[in-house]
Coordinates of C-alpha atoms in Angstrom, one line a residue:
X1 CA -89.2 -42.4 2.9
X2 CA -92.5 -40.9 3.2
X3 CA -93.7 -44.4 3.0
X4 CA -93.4 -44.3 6.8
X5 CA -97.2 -42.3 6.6
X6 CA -98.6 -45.2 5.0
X7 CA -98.5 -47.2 8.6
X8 CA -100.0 -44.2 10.4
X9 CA -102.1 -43.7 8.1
X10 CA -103.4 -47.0 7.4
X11 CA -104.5 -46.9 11.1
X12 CA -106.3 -44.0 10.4
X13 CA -108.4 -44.5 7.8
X14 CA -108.1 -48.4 6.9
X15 CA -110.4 -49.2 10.4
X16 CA -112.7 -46.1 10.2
X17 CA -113.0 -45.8 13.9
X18 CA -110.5 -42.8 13.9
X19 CA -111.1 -41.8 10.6
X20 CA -114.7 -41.2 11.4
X21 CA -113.3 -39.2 14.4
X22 CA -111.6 -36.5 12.1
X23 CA -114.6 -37.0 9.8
X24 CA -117.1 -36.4 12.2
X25 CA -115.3 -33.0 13.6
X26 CA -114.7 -31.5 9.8
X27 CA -118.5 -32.2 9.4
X28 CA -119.1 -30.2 12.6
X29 CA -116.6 -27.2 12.1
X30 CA -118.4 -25.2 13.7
X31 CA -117.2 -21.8 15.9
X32 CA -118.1 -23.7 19.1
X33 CA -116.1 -26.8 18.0
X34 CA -113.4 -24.9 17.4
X35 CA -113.2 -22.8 20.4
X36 CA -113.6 -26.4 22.4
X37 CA -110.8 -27.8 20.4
X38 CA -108.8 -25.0 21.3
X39 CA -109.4 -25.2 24.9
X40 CA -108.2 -29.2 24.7
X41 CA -104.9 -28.3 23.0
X42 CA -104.0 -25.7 26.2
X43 CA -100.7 -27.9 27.1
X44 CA -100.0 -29.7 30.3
X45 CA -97.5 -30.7 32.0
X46 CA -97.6 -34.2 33.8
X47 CA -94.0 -36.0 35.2
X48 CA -91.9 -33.5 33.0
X49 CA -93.7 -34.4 30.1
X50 CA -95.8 -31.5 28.0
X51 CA -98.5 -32.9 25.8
X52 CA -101.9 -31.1 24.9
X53 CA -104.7 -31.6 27.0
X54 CA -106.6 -33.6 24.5
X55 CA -103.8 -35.8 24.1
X56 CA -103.7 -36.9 28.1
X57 CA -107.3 -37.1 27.6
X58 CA -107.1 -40.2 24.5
X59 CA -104.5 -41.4 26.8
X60 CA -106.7 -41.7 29.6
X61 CA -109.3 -42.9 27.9
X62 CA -107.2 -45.8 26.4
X63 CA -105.5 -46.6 29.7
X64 CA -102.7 -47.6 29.2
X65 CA -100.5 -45.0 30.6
X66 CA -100.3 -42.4 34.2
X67 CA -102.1 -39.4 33.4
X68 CA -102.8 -36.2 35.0
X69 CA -106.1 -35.9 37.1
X70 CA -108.1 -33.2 34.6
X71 CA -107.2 -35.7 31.8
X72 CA -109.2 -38.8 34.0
X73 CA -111.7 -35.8 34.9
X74 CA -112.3 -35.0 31.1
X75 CA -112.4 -39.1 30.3
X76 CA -115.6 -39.8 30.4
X77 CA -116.8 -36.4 28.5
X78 CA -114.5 -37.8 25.4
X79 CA -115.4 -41.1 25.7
X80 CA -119.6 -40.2 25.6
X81 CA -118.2 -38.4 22.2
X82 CA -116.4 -41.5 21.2
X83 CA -119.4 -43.3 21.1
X84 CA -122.1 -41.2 19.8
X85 CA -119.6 -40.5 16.8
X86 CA -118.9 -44.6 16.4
X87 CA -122.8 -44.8 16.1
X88 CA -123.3 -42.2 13.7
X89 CA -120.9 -43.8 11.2
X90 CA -121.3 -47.5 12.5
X91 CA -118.0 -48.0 13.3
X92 CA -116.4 -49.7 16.8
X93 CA -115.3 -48.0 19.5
X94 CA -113.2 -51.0 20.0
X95 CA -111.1 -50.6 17.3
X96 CA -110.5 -46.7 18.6
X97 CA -109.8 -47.8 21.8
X98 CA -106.8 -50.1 20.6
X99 CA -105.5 -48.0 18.1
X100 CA -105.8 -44.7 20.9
X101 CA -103.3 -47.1 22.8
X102 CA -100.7 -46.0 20.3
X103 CA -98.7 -43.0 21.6
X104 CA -97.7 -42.3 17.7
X105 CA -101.3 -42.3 16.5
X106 CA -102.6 -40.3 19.4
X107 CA -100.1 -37.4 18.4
X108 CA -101.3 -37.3 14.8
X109 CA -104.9 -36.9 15.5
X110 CA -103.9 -34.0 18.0
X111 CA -101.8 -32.4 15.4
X112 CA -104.7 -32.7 12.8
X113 CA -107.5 -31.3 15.3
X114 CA -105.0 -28.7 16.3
X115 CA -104.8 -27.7 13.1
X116 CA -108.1 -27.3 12.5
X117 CA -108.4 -25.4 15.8
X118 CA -105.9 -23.1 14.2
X119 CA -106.7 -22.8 10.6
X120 CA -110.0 -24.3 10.3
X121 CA -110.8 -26.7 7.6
X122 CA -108.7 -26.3 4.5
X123 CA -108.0 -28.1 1.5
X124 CA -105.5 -29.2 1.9
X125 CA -105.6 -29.2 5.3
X126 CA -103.0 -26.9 7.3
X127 CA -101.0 -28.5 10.5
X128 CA -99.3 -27.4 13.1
X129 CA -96.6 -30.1 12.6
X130 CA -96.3 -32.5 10.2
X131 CA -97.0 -35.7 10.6
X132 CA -93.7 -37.1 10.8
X133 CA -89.8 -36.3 10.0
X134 CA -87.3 -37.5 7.4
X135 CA -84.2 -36.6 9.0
X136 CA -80.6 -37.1 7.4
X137 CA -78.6 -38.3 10.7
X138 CA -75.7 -38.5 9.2
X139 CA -73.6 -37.8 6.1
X140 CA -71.7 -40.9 6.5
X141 CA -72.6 -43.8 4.3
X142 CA -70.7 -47.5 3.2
X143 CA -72.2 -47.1 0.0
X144 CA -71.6 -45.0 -3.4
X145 CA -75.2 -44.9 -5.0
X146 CA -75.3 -43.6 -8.2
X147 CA -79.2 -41.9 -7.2
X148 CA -77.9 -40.7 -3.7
X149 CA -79.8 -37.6 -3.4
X150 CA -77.4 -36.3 -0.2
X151 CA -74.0 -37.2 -1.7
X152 CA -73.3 -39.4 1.1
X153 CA -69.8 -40.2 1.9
X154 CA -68.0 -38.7 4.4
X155 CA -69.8 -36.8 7.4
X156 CA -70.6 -33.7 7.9
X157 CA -67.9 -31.3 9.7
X158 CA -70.9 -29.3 11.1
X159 CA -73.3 -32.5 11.9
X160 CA -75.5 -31.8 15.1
X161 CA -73.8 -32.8 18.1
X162 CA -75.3 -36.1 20.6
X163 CA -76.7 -33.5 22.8
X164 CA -78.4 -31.4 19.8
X165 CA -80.0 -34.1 18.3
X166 CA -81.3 -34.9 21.8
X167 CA -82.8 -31.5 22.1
X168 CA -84.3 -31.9 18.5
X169 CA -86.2 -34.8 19.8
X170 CA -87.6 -33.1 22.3
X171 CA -88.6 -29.9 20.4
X172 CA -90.4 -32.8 17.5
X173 CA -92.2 -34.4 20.4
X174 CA -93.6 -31.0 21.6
X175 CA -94.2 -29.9 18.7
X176 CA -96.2 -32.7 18.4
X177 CA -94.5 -34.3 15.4
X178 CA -95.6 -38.0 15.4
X179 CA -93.1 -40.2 13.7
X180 CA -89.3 -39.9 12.9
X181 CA -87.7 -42.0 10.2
X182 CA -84.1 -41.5 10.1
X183 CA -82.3 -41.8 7.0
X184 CA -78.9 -40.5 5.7
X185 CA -76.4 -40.8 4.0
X186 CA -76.6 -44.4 6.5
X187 CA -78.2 -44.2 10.3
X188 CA -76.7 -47.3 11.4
X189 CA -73.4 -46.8 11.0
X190 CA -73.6 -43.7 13.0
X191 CA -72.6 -44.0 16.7
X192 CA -75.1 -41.5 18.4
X193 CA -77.9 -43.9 16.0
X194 CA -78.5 -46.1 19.1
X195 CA -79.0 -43.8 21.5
X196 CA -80.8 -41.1 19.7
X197 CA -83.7 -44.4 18.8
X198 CA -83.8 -45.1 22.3
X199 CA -84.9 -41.7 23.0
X200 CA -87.4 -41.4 20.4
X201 CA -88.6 -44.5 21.9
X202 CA -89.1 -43.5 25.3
X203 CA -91.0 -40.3 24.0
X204 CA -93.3 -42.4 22.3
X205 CA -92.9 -41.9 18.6
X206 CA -93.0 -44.2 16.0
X207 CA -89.6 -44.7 14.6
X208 CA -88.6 -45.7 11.5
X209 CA -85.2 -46.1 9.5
X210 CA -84.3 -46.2 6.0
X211 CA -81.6 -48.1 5.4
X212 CA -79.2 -49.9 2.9
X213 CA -79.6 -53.1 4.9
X214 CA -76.3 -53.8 5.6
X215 CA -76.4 -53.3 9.4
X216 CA -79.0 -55.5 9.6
X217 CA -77.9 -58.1 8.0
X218 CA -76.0 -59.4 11.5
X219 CA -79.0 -60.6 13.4
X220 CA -77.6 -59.5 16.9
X221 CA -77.7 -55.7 15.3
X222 CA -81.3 -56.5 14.5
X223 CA -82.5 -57.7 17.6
X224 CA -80.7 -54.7 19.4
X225 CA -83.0 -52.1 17.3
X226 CA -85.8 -53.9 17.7
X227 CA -85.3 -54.0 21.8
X228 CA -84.2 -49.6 21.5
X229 CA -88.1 -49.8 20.0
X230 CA -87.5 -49.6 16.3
X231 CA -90.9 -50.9 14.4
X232 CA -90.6 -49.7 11.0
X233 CA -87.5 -51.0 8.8
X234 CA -87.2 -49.7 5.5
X235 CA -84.5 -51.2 2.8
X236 CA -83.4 -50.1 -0.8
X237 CA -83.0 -52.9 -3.4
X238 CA -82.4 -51.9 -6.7
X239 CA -82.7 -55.3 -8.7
X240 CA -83.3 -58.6 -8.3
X241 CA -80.3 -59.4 -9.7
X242 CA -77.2 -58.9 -7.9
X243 CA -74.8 -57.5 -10.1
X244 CA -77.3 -55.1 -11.0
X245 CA -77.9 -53.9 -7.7
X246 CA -73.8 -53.6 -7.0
X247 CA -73.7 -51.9 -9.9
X248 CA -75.8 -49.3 -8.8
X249 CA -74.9 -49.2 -5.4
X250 CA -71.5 -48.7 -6.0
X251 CA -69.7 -51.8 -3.5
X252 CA -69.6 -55.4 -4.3
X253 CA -71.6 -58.1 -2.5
X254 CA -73.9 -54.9 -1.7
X255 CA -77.1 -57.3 -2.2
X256 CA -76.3 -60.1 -0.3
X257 CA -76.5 -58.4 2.5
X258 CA -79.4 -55.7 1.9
X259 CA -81.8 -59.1 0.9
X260 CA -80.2 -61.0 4.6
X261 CA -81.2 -57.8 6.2
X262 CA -84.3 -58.0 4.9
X263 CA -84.9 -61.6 5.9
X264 CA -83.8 -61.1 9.2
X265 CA -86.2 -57.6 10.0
X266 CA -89.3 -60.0 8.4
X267 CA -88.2 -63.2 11.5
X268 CA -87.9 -60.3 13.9
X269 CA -91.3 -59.2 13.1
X270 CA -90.5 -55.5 12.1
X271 CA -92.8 -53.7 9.8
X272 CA -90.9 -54.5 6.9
X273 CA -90.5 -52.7 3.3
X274 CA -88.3 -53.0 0.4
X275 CA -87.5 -49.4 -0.9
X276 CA -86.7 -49.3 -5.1
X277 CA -85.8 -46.1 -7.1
X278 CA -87.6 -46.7 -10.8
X279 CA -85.2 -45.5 -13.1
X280 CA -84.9 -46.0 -17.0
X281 CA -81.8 -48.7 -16.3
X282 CA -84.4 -51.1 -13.8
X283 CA -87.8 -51.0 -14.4
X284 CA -87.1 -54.1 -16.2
X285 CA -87.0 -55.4 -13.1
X286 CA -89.8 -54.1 -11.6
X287 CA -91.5 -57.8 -11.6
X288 CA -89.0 -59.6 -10.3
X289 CA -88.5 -57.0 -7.8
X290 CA -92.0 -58.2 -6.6
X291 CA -91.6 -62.3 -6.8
X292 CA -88.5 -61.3 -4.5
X293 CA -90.6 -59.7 -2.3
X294 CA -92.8 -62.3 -2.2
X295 CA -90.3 -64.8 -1.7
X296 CA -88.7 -62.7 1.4
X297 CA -92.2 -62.3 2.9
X298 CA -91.8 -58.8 2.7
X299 CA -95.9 -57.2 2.4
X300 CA -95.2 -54.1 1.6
X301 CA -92.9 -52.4 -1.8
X302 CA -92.4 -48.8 -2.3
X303 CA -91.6 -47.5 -5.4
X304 CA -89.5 -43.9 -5.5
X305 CA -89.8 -41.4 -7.4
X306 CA -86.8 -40.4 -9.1
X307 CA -85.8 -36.8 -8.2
X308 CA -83.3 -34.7 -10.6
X309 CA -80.8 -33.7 -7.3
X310 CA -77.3 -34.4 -5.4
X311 CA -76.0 -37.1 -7.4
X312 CA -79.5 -37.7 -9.5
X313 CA -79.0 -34.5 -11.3
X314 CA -75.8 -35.3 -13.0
X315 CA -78.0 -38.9 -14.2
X316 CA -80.7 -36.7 -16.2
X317 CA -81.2 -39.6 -18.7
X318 CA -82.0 -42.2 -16.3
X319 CA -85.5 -40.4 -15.4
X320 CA -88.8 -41.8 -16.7
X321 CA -90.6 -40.2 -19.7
X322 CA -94.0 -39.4 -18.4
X323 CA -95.8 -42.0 -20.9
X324 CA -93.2 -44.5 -19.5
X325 CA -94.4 -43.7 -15.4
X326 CA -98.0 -43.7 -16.4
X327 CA -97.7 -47.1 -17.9
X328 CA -95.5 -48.2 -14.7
X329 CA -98.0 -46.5 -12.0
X330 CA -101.1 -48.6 -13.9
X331 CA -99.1 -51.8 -13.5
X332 CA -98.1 -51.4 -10.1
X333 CA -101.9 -50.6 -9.3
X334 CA -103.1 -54.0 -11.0
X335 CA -100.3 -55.9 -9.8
X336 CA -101.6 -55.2 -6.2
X337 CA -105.0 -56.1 -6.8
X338 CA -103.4 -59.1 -8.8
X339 CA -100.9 -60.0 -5.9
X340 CA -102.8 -59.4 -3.0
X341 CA -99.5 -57.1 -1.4
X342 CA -99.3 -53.5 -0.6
X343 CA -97.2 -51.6 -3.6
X344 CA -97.1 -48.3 -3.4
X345 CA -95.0 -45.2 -5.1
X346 CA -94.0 -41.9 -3.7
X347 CA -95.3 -40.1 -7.2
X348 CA -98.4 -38.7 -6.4
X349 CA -99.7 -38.6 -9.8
X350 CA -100.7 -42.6 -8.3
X351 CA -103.8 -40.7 -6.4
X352 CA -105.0 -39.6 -9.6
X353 CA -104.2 -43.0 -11.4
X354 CA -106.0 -45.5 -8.5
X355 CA -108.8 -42.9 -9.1
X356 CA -108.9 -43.4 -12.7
X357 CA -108.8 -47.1 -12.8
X358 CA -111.0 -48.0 -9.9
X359 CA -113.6 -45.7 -11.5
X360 CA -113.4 -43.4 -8.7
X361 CA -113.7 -46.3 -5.8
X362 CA -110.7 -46.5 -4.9
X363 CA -108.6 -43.9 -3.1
X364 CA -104.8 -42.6 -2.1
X365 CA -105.2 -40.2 0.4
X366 CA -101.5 -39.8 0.9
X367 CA -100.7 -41.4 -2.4
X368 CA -99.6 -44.3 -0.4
X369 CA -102.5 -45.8 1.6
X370 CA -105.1 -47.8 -1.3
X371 CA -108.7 -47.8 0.2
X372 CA -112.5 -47.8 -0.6
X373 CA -113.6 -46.9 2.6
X374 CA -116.2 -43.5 2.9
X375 CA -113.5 -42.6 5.4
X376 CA -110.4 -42.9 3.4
X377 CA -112.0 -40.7 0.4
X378 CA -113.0 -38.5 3.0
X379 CA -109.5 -38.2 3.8
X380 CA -108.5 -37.9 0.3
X381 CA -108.5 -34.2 -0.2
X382 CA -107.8 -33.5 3.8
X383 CA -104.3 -34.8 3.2
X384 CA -103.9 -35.9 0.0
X385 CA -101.0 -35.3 -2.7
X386 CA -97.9 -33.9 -2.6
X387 CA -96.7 -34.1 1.6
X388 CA -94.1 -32.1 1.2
X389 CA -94.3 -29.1 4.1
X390 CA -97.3 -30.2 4.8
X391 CA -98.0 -33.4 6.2
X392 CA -93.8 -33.9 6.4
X393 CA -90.2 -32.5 6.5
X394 CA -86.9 -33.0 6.3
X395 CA -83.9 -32.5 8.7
X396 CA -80.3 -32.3 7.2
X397 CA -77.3 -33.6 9.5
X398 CA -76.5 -30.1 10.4
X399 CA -80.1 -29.3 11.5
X400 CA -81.3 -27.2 8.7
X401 CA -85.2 -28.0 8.0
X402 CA -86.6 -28.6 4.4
X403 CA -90.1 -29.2 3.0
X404 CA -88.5 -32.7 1.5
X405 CA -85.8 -34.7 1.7
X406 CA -85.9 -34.2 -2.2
X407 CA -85.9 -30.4 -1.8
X408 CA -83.3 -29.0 -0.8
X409 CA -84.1 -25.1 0.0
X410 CA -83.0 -24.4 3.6
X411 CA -86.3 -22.8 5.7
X412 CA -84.3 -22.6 8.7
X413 CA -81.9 -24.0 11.3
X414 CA -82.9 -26.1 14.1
X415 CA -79.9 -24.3 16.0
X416 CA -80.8 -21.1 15.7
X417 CA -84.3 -20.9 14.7
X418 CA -87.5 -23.2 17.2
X419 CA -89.2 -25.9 14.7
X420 CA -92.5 -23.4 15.0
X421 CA -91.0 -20.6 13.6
X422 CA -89.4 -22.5 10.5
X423 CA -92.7 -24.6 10.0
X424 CA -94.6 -21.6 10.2
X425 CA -92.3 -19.5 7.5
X426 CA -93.9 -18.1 4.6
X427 CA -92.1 -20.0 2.3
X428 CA -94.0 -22.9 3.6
X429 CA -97.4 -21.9 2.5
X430 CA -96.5 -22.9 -1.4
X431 CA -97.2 -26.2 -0.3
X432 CA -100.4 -25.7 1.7
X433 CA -101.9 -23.8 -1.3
X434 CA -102.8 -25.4 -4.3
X435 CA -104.0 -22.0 -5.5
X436 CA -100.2 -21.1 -6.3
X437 CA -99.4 -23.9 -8.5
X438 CA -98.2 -22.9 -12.3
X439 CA -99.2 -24.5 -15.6
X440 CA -101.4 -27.2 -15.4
X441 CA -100.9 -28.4 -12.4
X442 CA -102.7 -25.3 -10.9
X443 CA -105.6 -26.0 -13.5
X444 CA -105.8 -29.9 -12.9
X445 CA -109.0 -31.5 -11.9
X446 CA -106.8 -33.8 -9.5
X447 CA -105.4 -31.2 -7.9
X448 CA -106.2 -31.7 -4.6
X449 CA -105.3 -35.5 -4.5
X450 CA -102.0 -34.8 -6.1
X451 CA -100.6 -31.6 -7.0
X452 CA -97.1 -32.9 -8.5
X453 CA -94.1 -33.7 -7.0
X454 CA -92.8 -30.4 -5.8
X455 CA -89.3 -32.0 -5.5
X456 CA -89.6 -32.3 -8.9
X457 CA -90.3 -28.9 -10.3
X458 CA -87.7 -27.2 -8.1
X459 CA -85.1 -30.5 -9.5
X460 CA -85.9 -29.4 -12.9
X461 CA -87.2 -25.5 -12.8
X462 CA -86.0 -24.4 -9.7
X463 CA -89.3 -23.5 -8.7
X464 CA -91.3 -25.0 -5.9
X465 CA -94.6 -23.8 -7.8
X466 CA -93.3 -25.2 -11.6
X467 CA -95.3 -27.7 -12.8
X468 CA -94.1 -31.4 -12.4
X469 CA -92.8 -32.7 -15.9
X470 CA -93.5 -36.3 -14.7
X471 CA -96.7 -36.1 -15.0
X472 CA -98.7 -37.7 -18.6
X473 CA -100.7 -33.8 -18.2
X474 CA -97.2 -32.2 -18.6
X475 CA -95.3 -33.8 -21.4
X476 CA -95.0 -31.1 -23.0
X477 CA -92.6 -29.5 -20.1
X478 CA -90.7 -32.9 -20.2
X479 CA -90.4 -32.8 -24.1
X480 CA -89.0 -29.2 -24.1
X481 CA -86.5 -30.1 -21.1
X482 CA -85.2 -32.7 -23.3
X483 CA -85.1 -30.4 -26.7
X484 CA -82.8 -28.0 -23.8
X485 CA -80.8 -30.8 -23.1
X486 CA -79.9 -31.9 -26.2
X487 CA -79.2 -28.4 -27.4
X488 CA -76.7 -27.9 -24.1
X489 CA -75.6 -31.5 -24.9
X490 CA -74.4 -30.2 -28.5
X491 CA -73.0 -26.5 -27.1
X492 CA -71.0 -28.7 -25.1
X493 CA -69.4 -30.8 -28.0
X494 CA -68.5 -28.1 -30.1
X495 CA -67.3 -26.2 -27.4
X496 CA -64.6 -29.2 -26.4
X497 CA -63.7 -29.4 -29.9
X498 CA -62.5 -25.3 -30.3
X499 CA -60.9 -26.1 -27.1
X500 CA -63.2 -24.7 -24.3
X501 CA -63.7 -26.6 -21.5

């Protein structure tokens, strides 16, 4: 699901307006730029609404919104900036104007000057929020995935209340969180879903769902998410063929409808991808996966990572060898240059690979977004690799916070704890600082653009810091997990036959 950074991202960097914005102030980090950008993220309040300064000011700049009167006073100082920094890297102030129009995109770039404000520039770079939220609504799910990494079924007896989730909205948009995707078990299905989207709405995130599809599959569903303000729609397909899918997904007929929802969020003009776990039992149909893309008119693919945990780490032998994800991240990378579609993977070894192949032109700053631009690989190490508590986080149903919807060590509770002080824990900073990483992952060159899949190392090692064994640079970790599980594999045998169980 952090695909959902690849849209606010792609605005970023993929028209450099913006992107020469943040570039032009980590040139400039200076002690006066800092102290200014501190004085423009004092907060204000304007018709019960709190926001930074700076953030009014963008607002009142593009003009599309009431503002308070400093912000209209501080306009024109911001916009003299705007356009001494558009001539300096030839970009338009056009394209800032229209993409400062965005409520979503204005937060982000507050959140990253905020946090260089705070922290200066680091690398990677620390935030004061992440850029957006994974958050589990619900427990509740119509499906029994074989993957399911939250053991969806039944919900929660302890899930947040309508009224709580309500208040966690508001403490992610003062916080300044940009985007919220809300996943599950299934959204959807959940009654406070509508509601809860309507909110995020009217606070001006950008909201996103992962989904199995099946809701949307009835058109008058679809059309009612897209009027509560829904833009991004993403939907897990696990094969092109059918029984396949089922198969995997646990119900019957479980395709038909995930590929009718798909159709139907393409006509309605959503942002639209289709989401696909690479496993050992489908990456056969990793092709076919894209003609049926193609044939949706779906632009953009994501390809998860599989992650050893809830009902993935009782499936051990469906995970990709490393040689085996190497080979599949080089395809992927050539059939987008081949196909002319966005396909993308949440492994951020991919950083390193589009690196490698383009012969160092091309660049995955989140190991989503694929660009050339000086902008993007300026952005490369400022964000790059691994976004786990750093440029995201996760939410469960019951409001506990983790660094990944993958990871499931609990920082803190949204109920008793505010979002600062569990985003701030000290926990936190093993994701922030490359410097801590073990094996080779804290020696690799592409370190910065990458740094593993921390999901991964604490799926297999337990240890947020471990190196990730599915990386090519780490086989040797995978080969001697595999040399334990076959040894545990054979304890267990004998043991059954003396009659242990």
């Amino acid at each position: 699901m952090s695909s959902i950074m690849d849209n606010i991202t792609n605005k970023v960097s993929e028209r450099s307006g913006t992107g020469a914005l943040i570039a032009a102030i980590r040139m400039l980090n200076r002690g006066a730029v800092r102290h200014a950008l501190s004085a423009l993220m004092k907060e204000v309040e304007f018709n019960g609404e709190r926001k930074p300064l700076l953030e009014w000011v963008m607002a009142a700049y593009a003009g599309n919104e009431p503002c308070p009167t400093i912000a209209h006073l501080a306009s024109p100082f911001f916009k003299a900036m705007v356009k001494l920094t558009m001539s300096y890297f030839h970009a338009d102030e056009d394209e800032v104007k229209q993409i400062l129009s965005d409520p979503a995109i204005r937060r982000g770039i507050v959140t990253t000057l905020k946090g260089i404000a705070l922290f200066g520039v680091t690398t990677p770079q620390k935030l004061p929020a992440p850029f957006f939220i994974v958050w589990n609504f619900t427990n509740l799910c119509n499906l029994k995935c074989i993957h399911c990494y939250q053991n969806a079924g039944r919900p929660l007896p302890n899930e947040l209340t309508l009224e709580e989730k309500l208040r966690v909205v508001k403490e992610l948009d003062e916080a300044g969180v940009p985007a919220i995707a809300l996943s599950g078990g299934e959204p959807t299905i959940h009654p406070d879903f509508l509601t809860v989207l309507n909110e995020m709405n009217r606070r001006g995130f950008y909201s996103a769902v992962a989904t199995n599809g099946l809701m949307f599959a009835n058109m008058e569903f679809a059309e009612r998410v897209k009027k509560a303000g829904l833009r991004y729609v993403e939907i897990s397909i696990d094969a092109a063929d059918p029984a396949v899918h089922d198969k995997f997904r646990g119900v019957e007929g479980a395709w038909d409808k995930a590929v009718r929802g798909l159709i139907n969020a393409v006509k309605l003009g959503f942002s639209t991808a289709l989401a696909f776990t690479v496993t050992k039992t489908n990456i056969d149909q990793v092709d076919k996966i894209l003609d049926l893309a193609q044939e949706i008119g779906v632009r953009r693919v994501v390809f998860f990572n599989f992650v050893p945990v809830g009902r993935g780490r009782e499936n051990l032998d469906i995970d990709l060898s490393p040689e085996e994800r190497e080979s599949f991240m080089r395809h992927i990378y050539m059939e987008m240059k081949r196909r002319n579609m966005e396909i993308v993977t949440t492994a951020p070894y991919y950083g390193r690979v589009v690196n490698q192949l383009s012969n160092n032109k091309d660049n995955a700053p989140t190991h989503f977004v694929i660009a050339n631009d000086p902008i993007t690989r300026e952005l490369t190490e400022f964000i790059g690799g691994c976004g786990a508590g750093r440029i995201y986080a996760a939410i469960e149903p019951e409001g506990t916070l983790t660094p990944c919807v993958f990871l499931p060590y609990p920082v803190g509770n949204l109920r008793t704890k505010s979002f600062w002080d569990i985003w701030m824990d000290p926990f936190m900073e093993n994701f922030r600082d490359r410097g801590r990483l073990k094996g080779f992952c804290g020696q690799c060159p592409y370190k910065m653009i990458c740094g593993g899949c921390r999901a991964r190392a604490y799926g297999y090692f337990g240890d947020v810091l471990a190196p990730d064994p599915g990386c090519i640079y780490n086989s040797k970790e995978w080969r001697r997990l595999k040399e334990e599980a076959e040894q545990w594999a054979k304890i267990k045998v004998t043991a059954s036959k003396l009659g242990f169980k």
